[in-house]
Amino acid sequence: MALQLRVYVPPHPLIQHWLAVARDAGTPSVLFRSAMTELGRWLTYEAIRDWMPTVETTVNTPLAPCPGTFINPEAPVAIVPILRAGLALLEGAQSLLPLASIYHIGVVRNEETLEPSVYLNKLPKQFAPETRVLITEPMLATGGTITTVMGELIARGIDPAQVRIVSVVASPTALQKLNVAYPGLVIYAAAIDEGLNDLGYIVPGLGDAGDRTFGTV
Ligand code: URA
């Protein structure tokens, strides 16, 4: 059977609540950051449900032995926040994955051509085999940035099947592009919006996630 992109929009009231707070143009930067942290936390919670490697063992309660399931501390997990805006989701994701290695990558897009280019790359030369990668990128707009980052990961040994993307708002344009380039990829988002404006911003979206996070509007 042909692989297909899987996009999950978890119907969780906390995710809907924090999305509405983030979308509201009247939300000040300090509250916007809280909203993004919470979206990072709850979307990561949903994204890792069937993805985290576990080990089965026996634990001794004060009364008797019983089966126990632990997160496998040996299995490598990496979080890749795409700067700048991906940093806004990092704290929430990291709170659930405290043992994950964090590899930053910075991608800027040319405002006229909309072409992305990498300006900071802290990815390792090669990832350890079987490393699971969670990418944090709030806005999947044209799909250019995420496609660039996927290319950098694959060049370092990552199989797209090991990747999960945590996003806040995705556009159909980005999802179509990812479905062609990386079928089998899994995305968790708070919403899929209608489309893009002429500047490549998602409509209705939430504006410029980087500017709103860092108060640079
Ligand atoms: N990046 C943003 O921050 N917002 C958009 O709507 C699109 C790209």
PDB file of C-alpha atoms and ligand atoms in Angstrom:
ATOM      1  CA  MET A   1       0.000   0.000   0.000  1.00  0.00           C
ATOM      2  CA  ALA A   2       1.339   3.455  -0.939  1.00  0.00           C
ATOM      3  CA  LEU A   3       2.428   5.600   1.999  1.00  0.00           C
ATOM      4  CA  GLN A   4       0.473   8.751   2.720  1.00  0.00           C
ATOM      5  CA  LEU A   5       1.077  11.769   4.886  1.00  0.00           C
ATOM      6  CA  ARG A   6      -0.744  11.482   8.205  1.00  0.00           C
ATOM      7  CA  VAL A   7      -1.958  14.723   9.762  1.00  0.00           C
ATOM      8  CA  TYR A   8      -3.590  14.651  13.185  1.00  0.00           C
ATOM      9  CA  VAL A   9      -5.558  17.549  14.643  1.00  0.00           C
ATOM     10  CA  PRO A  10      -6.280  16.337  18.178  1.00  0.00           C
ATOM     11  CA  PRO A  11      -9.772  17.434  19.315  1.00  0.00           C
ATOM     12  CA  HIS A  12      -8.538  18.398  22.775  1.00  0.00           C
ATOM     13  CA  PRO A  13     -10.166  21.387  24.518  1.00  0.00           C
ATOM     14  CA  LEU A  14      -6.835  22.567  25.938  1.00  0.00           C
ATOM     15  CA  ILE A  15      -5.344  22.622  22.449  1.00  0.00           C
ATOM     16  CA  GLN A  16      -8.364  24.506  21.095  1.00  0.00           C
ATOM     17  CA  HIS A  17      -8.220  26.963  24.004  1.00  0.00           C
ATOM     18  CA  TRP A  18      -4.537  27.814  23.627  1.00  0.00           C
ATOM     19  CA  LEU A  19      -4.906  28.034  19.848  1.00  0.00           C
ATOM     20  CA  ALA A  20      -7.676  30.624  20.250  1.00  0.00           C
ATOM     21  CA  VAL A  21      -5.499  32.604  22.679  1.00  0.00           C
ATOM     22  CA  ALA A  22      -2.588  32.498  20.219  1.00  0.00           C
ATOM     23  CA  ARG A  23      -4.751  33.508  17.243  1.00  0.00           C
ATOM     24  CA  ASP A  24      -6.248  36.564  18.995  1.00  0.00           C
ATOM     25  CA  ALA A  25      -4.467  39.684  17.718  1.00  0.00           C
ATOM     26  CA  GLY A  26      -5.051  41.303  21.126  1.00  0.00           C
ATOM     27  CA  THR A  27      -3.012  38.684  23.000  1.00  0.00           C
ATOM     28  CA  PRO A  28       0.159  40.303  24.342  1.00  0.00           C
ATOM     29  CA  SER A  29       3.524  38.672  23.716  1.00  0.00           C
ATOM     30  CA  VAL A  30       3.878  37.366  27.281  1.00  0.00           C
ATOM     31  CA  LEU A  31       0.574  35.468  27.029  1.00  0.00           C
ATOM     32  CA  PHE A  32       1.280  34.405  23.445  1.00  0.00           C
ATOM     33  CA  ARG A  33       4.454  32.691  24.702  1.00  0.00           C
ATOM     34  CA  SER A  34       2.451  30.845  27.368  1.00  0.00           C
ATOM     35  CA  ALA A  35      -0.047  29.733  24.734  1.00  0.00           C
ATOM     36  CA  MET A  36       2.746  28.407  22.527  1.00  0.00           C
ATOM     37  CA  THR A  37       4.360  26.591  25.450  1.00  0.00           C
ATOM     38  CA  GLU A  38       1.056  24.901  26.239  1.00  0.00           C
ATOM     39  CA  LEU A  39       0.453  24.033  22.580  1.00  0.00           C
ATOM     40  CA  GLY A  40       3.962  22.566  22.446  1.00  0.00           C
ATOM     41  CA  ARG A  41       3.228  20.493  25.531  1.00  0.00           C
ATOM     42  CA  TRP A  42      -0.184  19.123  24.545  1.00  0.00           C
ATOM     43  CA  LEU A  43       0.604  18.538  20.889  1.00  0.00           C
ATOM     44  CA  THR A  44       3.789  16.716  21.898  1.00  0.00           C
ATOM     45  CA  TYR A  45       1.783  14.681  24.405  1.00  0.00           C
ATOM     46  CA  GLU A  46      -0.480  13.567  21.566  1.00  0.00           C
ATOM     47  CA  ALA A  47       2.380  13.090  19.085  1.00  0.00           C
ATOM     48  CA  ILE A  48       4.462  10.736  21.220  1.00  0.00           C
ATOM     49  CA  ARG A  49       1.663   8.500  22.431  1.00  0.00           C
ATOM     50  CA  ASP A  50       2.556   5.573  20.108  1.00  0.00           C
ATOM     51  CA  TRP A  51       6.089   6.703  19.308  1.00  0.00           C
ATOM     52  CA  MET A  52       8.064   6.507  22.529  1.00  0.00           C
ATOM     53  CA  PRO A  53      10.221   3.409  22.973  1.00  0.00           C
ATOM     54  CA  THR A  54       9.433   1.604  26.203  1.00  0.00           C
ATOM     55  CA  VAL A  55      10.901  -1.310  28.149  1.00  0.00           C
ATOM     56  CA  GLU A  56       8.901  -3.855  30.083  1.00  0.00           C
ATOM     57  CA  THR A  57      10.187  -4.902  33.469  1.00  0.00           C
ATOM     58  CA  THR A  58       9.082  -5.864  36.946  1.00  0.00           C
ATOM     59  CA  VAL A  59       8.857  -3.420  39.839  1.00  0.00           C
ATOM     60  CA  ASN A  60       8.407  -4.243  43.480  1.00  0.00           C
ATOM     61  CA  THR A  61       5.662  -2.241  45.128  1.00  0.00           C
ATOM     62  CA  PRO A  62       5.706  -2.199  48.957  1.00  0.00           C
ATOM     63  CA  LEU A  63       3.333  -5.195  48.704  1.00  0.00           C
ATOM     64  CA  ALA A  64       4.269  -7.331  45.721  1.00  0.00           C
ATOM     65  CA  PRO A  65       6.105  -7.501  42.417  1.00  0.00           C
ATOM     66  CA  CYS A  66       4.148  -6.303  39.387  1.00  0.00           C
ATOM     67  CA  PRO A  67       4.820  -5.496  35.724  1.00  0.00           C
ATOM     68  CA  GLY A  68       6.174  -2.015  34.996  1.00  0.00           C
ATOM     69  CA  THR A  69       6.638  -0.097  31.740  1.00  0.00           C
ATOM     70  CA  PHE A  70       9.377   2.530  31.554  1.00  0.00           C
ATOM     71  CA  ILE A  71      10.487   4.927  28.827  1.00  0.00           C
ATOM     72  CA  ASN A  72      13.633   3.350  27.379  1.00  0.00           C
ATOM     73  CA  PRO A  73      16.461   5.725  28.373  1.00  0.00           C
ATOM     74  CA  GLU A  74      18.804   4.087  25.821  1.00  0.00           C
ATOM     75  CA  ALA A  75      16.681   4.931  22.765  1.00  0.00           C
ATOM     76  CA  PRO A  76      17.867   8.239  21.274  1.00  0.00           C
ATOM     77  CA  VAL A  77      15.305  10.994  20.899  1.00  0.00           C
ATOM     78  CA  ALA A  78      16.062  14.410  19.425  1.00  0.00           C
ATOM     79  CA  ILE A  79      14.029  17.600  19.299  1.00  0.00           C
ATOM     80  CA  VAL A  80      14.785  19.941  16.403  1.00  0.00           C
ATOM     81  CA  PRO A  81      13.280  23.413  16.899  1.00  0.00           C
ATOM     82  CA  ILE A  82      13.307  25.480  13.710  1.00  0.00           C
ATOM     83  CA  LEU A  83      14.445  28.984  14.684  1.00  0.00           C
ATOM     84  CA  ARG A  84      13.042  31.367  15.516  1.00  0.00           C
ATOM     85  CA  ALA A  85       9.438  30.390  16.036  1.00  0.00           C
ATOM     86  CA  GLY A  86      10.083  26.698  16.765  1.00  0.00           C
ATOM     87  CA  LEU A  87      11.703  27.795  20.041  1.00  0.00           C
ATOM     88  CA  ALA A  88       8.251  28.821  21.263  1.00  0.00           C
ATOM     89  CA  LEU A  89       7.107  25.177  21.265  1.00  0.00           C
ATOM     90  CA  LEU A  90      10.354  23.795  22.678  1.00  0.00           C
ATOM     91  CA  GLU A  91       9.759  24.287  26.403  1.00  0.00           C
ATOM     92  CA  GLY A  92       6.469  22.377  26.304  1.00  0.00           C
ATOM     93  CA  ALA A  93       7.950  19.579  24.204  1.00  0.00           C
ATOM     94  CA  GLN A  94      11.068  19.351  26.374  1.00  0.00           C
ATOM     95  CA  SER A  95       8.998  19.149  29.548  1.00  0.00           C
ATOM     96  CA  LEU A  96       7.670  15.801  28.256  1.00  0.00           C
ATOM     97  CA  LEU A  97      10.949  14.613  26.726  1.00  0.00           C
ATOM     98  CA  PRO A  98      13.529  15.676  29.311  1.00  0.00           C
ATOM     99  CA  LEU A  99      16.182  13.257  28.030  1.00  0.00           C
ATOM    100  CA  ALA A 100      15.953  14.395  24.403  1.00  0.00           C
ATOM    101  CA  SER A 101      18.937  16.061  22.750  1.00  0.00           C
ATOM    102  CA  ILE A 102      18.074  19.478  21.308  1.00  0.00           C
ATOM    103  CA  TYR A 103      19.543  20.350  17.911  1.00  0.00           C
ATOM    104  CA  HIS A 104      18.802  23.889  16.718  1.00  0.00           C
ATOM    105  CA  ILE A 105      18.425  24.792  13.085  1.00  0.00           C
ATOM    106  CA  GLY A 106      17.729  28.283  11.787  1.00  0.00           C
ATOM    107  CA  VAL A 107      15.983  28.853   8.484  1.00  0.00           C
ATOM    108  CA  VAL A 108      15.120  32.240   7.069  1.00  0.00           C
ATOM    109  CA  ARG A 109      12.960  32.851   4.060  1.00  0.00           C
ATOM    110  CA  ASN A 110      13.549  35.602   1.578  1.00  0.00           C
ATOM    111  CA  GLU A 111      10.492  37.877   1.883  1.00  0.00           C
ATOM    112  CA  GLU A 112      10.375  38.434  -1.890  1.00  0.00           C
ATOM    113  CA  THR A 113      11.206  35.052  -3.377  1.00  0.00           C
ATOM    114  CA  LEU A 114       9.929  33.118  -0.276  1.00  0.00           C
ATOM    115  CA  GLU A 115      12.934  30.785  -0.801  1.00  0.00           C
ATOM    116  CA  PRO A 116      14.294  29.342   2.467  1.00  0.00           C
ATOM    117  CA  SER A 117      17.984  29.220   3.413  1.00  0.00           C
ATOM    118  CA  VAL A 118      19.727  27.715   6.454  1.00  0.00           C
ATOM    119  CA  TYR A 119      21.601  30.317   8.540  1.00  0.00           C
ATOM    120  CA  LEU A 120      22.365  28.151  11.624  1.00  0.00           C
ATOM    121  CA  ASN A 121      22.842  24.421  11.700  1.00  0.00           C
ATOM    122  CA  LYS A 122      23.627  22.607  14.965  1.00  0.00           C
ATOM    123  CA  LEU A 123      22.588  19.170  13.670  1.00  0.00           C
ATOM    124  CA  PRO A 124      25.142  16.403  14.224  1.00  0.00           C
ATOM    125  CA  LYS A 125      27.118  15.162  11.201  1.00  0.00           C
ATOM    126  CA  GLN A 126      25.313  11.848  11.541  1.00  0.00           C
ATOM    127  CA  PHE A 127      22.488  10.862  13.889  1.00  0.00           C
ATOM    128  CA  ALA A 128      22.769   7.648  15.915  1.00  0.00           C
ATOM    129  CA  PRO A 129      20.877   4.790  14.255  1.00  0.00           C
ATOM    130  CA  GLU A 130      17.165   4.664  15.140  1.00  0.00           C
ATOM    131  CA  THR A 131      17.116   8.228  16.484  1.00  0.00           C
ATOM    132  CA  ARG A 132      13.574   9.533  16.703  1.00  0.00           C
ATOM    133  CA  VAL A 133      13.235  13.195  15.755  1.00  0.00           C
ATOM    134  CA  LEU A 134      10.504  15.589  16.839  1.00  0.00           C
ATOM    135  CA  ILE A 135      10.543  18.843  14.840  1.00  0.00           C
ATOM    136  CA  THR A 136       8.894  21.907  16.339  1.00  0.00           C
ATOM    137  CA  GLU A 137       7.681  24.405  13.720  1.00  0.00           C
ATOM    138  CA  PRO A 138       4.518  26.411  14.566  1.00  0.00           C
ATOM    139  CA  MET A 139       3.637  27.469  11.018  1.00  0.00           C
ATOM    140  CA  LEU A 140       3.636  25.079   8.053  1.00  0.00           C
ATOM    141  CA  ALA A 141       2.921  27.721   5.430  1.00  0.00           C
ATOM    142  CA  THR A 142       4.516  27.299   1.993  1.00  0.00           C
ATOM    143  CA  GLY A 143       6.254  24.104   3.115  1.00  0.00           C
ATOM    144  CA  GLY A 144       9.635  25.465   1.996  1.00  0.00           C
ATOM    145  CA  THR A 145      11.241  25.652   5.448  1.00  0.00           C
ATOM    146  CA  ILE A 146      10.113  22.236   6.629  1.00  0.00           C
ATOM    147  CA  THR A 147      11.177  20.625   3.342  1.00  0.00           C
ATOM    148  CA  THR A 148      14.624  22.196   3.727  1.00  0.00           C
ATOM    149  CA  VAL A 149      14.935  20.853   7.274  1.00  0.00           C
ATOM    150  CA  MET A 150      13.749  17.388   6.239  1.00  0.00           C
ATOM    151  CA  GLY A 151      16.504  17.383   3.597  1.00  0.00           C
ATOM    152  CA  GLU A 152      19.130  18.247   6.243  1.00  0.00           C
ATOM    153  CA  LEU A 153      17.876  15.461   8.521  1.00  0.00           C
ATOM    154  CA  ILE A 154      17.818  12.843   5.769  1.00  0.00           C
ATOM    155  CA  ALA A 155      21.369  13.830   4.744  1.00  0.00           C
ATOM    156  CA  ARG A 156      22.374  12.929   8.327  1.00  0.00           C
ATOM    157  CA  GLY A 157      20.846   9.479   8.382  1.00  0.00           C
ATOM    158  CA  ILE A 158      17.271  10.125   9.498  1.00  0.00           C
ATOM    159  CA  ASP A 159      14.499   8.095   7.893  1.00  0.00           C
ATOM    160  CA  PRO A 160      11.321  10.239   7.520  1.00  0.00           C
ATOM    161  CA  ALA A 161       9.406   7.403   9.202  1.00  0.00           C
ATOM    162  CA  GLN A 162      11.298   8.281  12.427  1.00  0.00           C
ATOM    163  CA  VAL A 163      10.164  11.922  12.308  1.00  0.00           C
ATOM    164  CA  ARG A 164       7.163  13.597  13.921  1.00  0.00           C
ATOM    165  CA  ILE A 165       6.344  17.248  13.318  1.00  0.00           C
ATOM    166  CA  VAL A 166       4.622  19.334  15.968  1.00  0.00           C
ATOM    167  CA  SER A 167       3.039  22.410  14.434  1.00  0.00           C
ATOM    168  CA  VAL A 168       0.311  24.867  15.416  1.00  0.00           C
ATOM    169  CA  VAL A 169      -1.252  25.901  12.101  1.00  0.00           C
ATOM    170  CA  ALA A 170      -0.727  24.083   8.810  1.00  0.00           C
ATOM    171  CA  SER A 171      -1.771  25.169   5.329  1.00  0.00           C
ATOM    172  CA  PRO A 172      -3.038  22.826   2.619  1.00  0.00           C
ATOM    173  CA  THR A 173      -0.133  24.040   0.424  1.00  0.00           C
ATOM    174  CA  ALA A 174       2.483  22.790   2.899  1.00  0.00           C
ATOM    175  CA  LEU A 175       0.655  19.525   3.495  1.00  0.00           C
ATOM    176  CA  GLN A 176       0.383  18.809  -0.231  1.00  0.00           C
ATOM    177  CA  LYS A 177       4.096  19.510  -0.680  1.00  0.00           C
ATOM    178  CA  LEU A 178       5.041  17.236   2.228  1.00  0.00           C
ATOM    179  CA  ASN A 179       2.729  14.483   1.017  1.00  0.00           C
ATOM    180  CA  VAL A 180       4.562  14.430  -2.323  1.00  0.00           C
ATOM    181  CA  ALA A 181       8.074  14.731  -0.866  1.00  0.00           C
ATOM    182  CA  TYR A 182       7.756  12.592   2.288  1.00  0.00           C
ATOM    183  CA  PRO A 183       4.718  10.324   2.243  1.00  0.00           C
ATOM    184  CA  GLY A 184       4.553   8.481   5.537  1.00  0.00           C
ATOM    185  CA  LEU A 185       5.525  11.550   7.541  1.00  0.00           C
ATOM    186  CA  VAL A 186       3.406  12.206  10.639  1.00  0.00           C
ATOM    187  CA  ILE A 187       2.273  15.694  11.650  1.00  0.00           C
ATOM    188  CA  TYR A 188       0.418  16.894  14.716  1.00  0.00           C
ATOM    189  CA  ALA A 189      -1.167  20.336  14.372  1.00  0.00           C
ATOM    190  CA  ALA A 190      -3.742  22.384  16.275  1.00  0.00           C
ATOM    191  CA  ALA A 191      -5.462  23.475  13.035  1.00  0.00           C
ATOM    192  CA  ILE A 192      -5.390  23.274   9.261  1.00  0.00           C
ATOM    193  CA  ASP A 193      -6.288  26.703   7.860  1.00  0.00           C
ATOM    194  CA  GLU A 194      -7.719  27.815   4.558  1.00  0.00           C
ATOM    195  CA  GLY A 195      -4.686  29.032   2.681  1.00  0.00           C
ATOM    196  CA  LEU A 196      -1.937  31.588   2.217  1.00  0.00           C
ATOM    197  CA  ASN A 197      -1.933  35.279   1.355  1.00  0.00           C
ATOM    198  CA  ASP A 198       0.384  36.852  -1.234  1.00  0.00           C
ATOM    199  CA  LEU A 199       3.175  37.154   1.341  1.00  0.00           C
ATOM    200  CA  GLY A 200       3.019  33.460   2.233  1.00  0.00           C
ATOM    201  CA  TYR A 201       1.275  34.018   5.569  1.00  0.00           C
ATOM    202  CA  ILE A 202      -1.358  31.538   6.685  1.00  0.00           C
ATOM    203  CA  VAL A 203      -4.940  32.912   6.691  1.00  0.00           C
ATOM    204  CA  PRO A 204      -6.504  33.229   9.208  1.00  0.00           C
ATOM    205  CA  GLY A 205      -3.382  31.858  10.954  1.00  0.00           C
ATOM    206  CA  LEU A 206      -1.988  33.776  13.869  1.00  0.00           C
ATOM    207  CA  GLY A 207       0.351  36.261  12.220  1.00  0.00           C
ATOM    208  CA  ASP A 208       4.116  36.106  12.453  1.00  0.00           C
ATOM    209  CA  ALA A 209       4.785  33.501  15.144  1.00  0.00           C
ATOM    210  CA  GLY A 210       8.409  34.622  15.622  1.00  0.00           C
ATOM    211  CA  ASP A 211       7.550  38.293  16.030  1.00  0.00           C
ATOM    212  CA  ARG A 212       4.670  37.562  18.386  1.00  0.00           C
ATOM    213  CA  THR A 213       6.805  35.210  20.501  1.00  0.00           C
ATOM    214  CA  PHE A 214       9.737  37.560  20.814  1.00  0.00           C
ATOM    215  CA  GLY A 215       7.850  40.870  20.922  1.00  0.00           C
ATOM    216  CA  THR A 216       9.424  42.188  17.724  1.00  0.00           C
ATOM    217  CA  VAL A 217       6.184  43.191  15.963  1.00  0.00           C
TER     218      VAL A 217
HETATM  219  N1  URA B   1       5.400  32.150   9.363  1.00  0.00           N
HETATM  220  C1  URA B   1       4.658  32.753  10.309  1.00  0.00           C
HETATM  221  O1  URA B   1       5.156  33.096  11.372  1.00  0.00           O
HETATM  222  N2  URA B   1       3.357  32.944  10.070  1.00  0.00           N
HETATM  223  C2  URA B   1       2.768  32.574   8.925  1.00  0.00           C
HETATM  224  O2  URA B   1       1.563  32.763   8.763  1.00  0.00           O
HETATM  225  C3  URA B   1       3.561  31.945   7.946  1.00  0.00           C
HETATM  226  C4  URA B   1       4.872  31.746   8.174  1.00  0.00           C
END
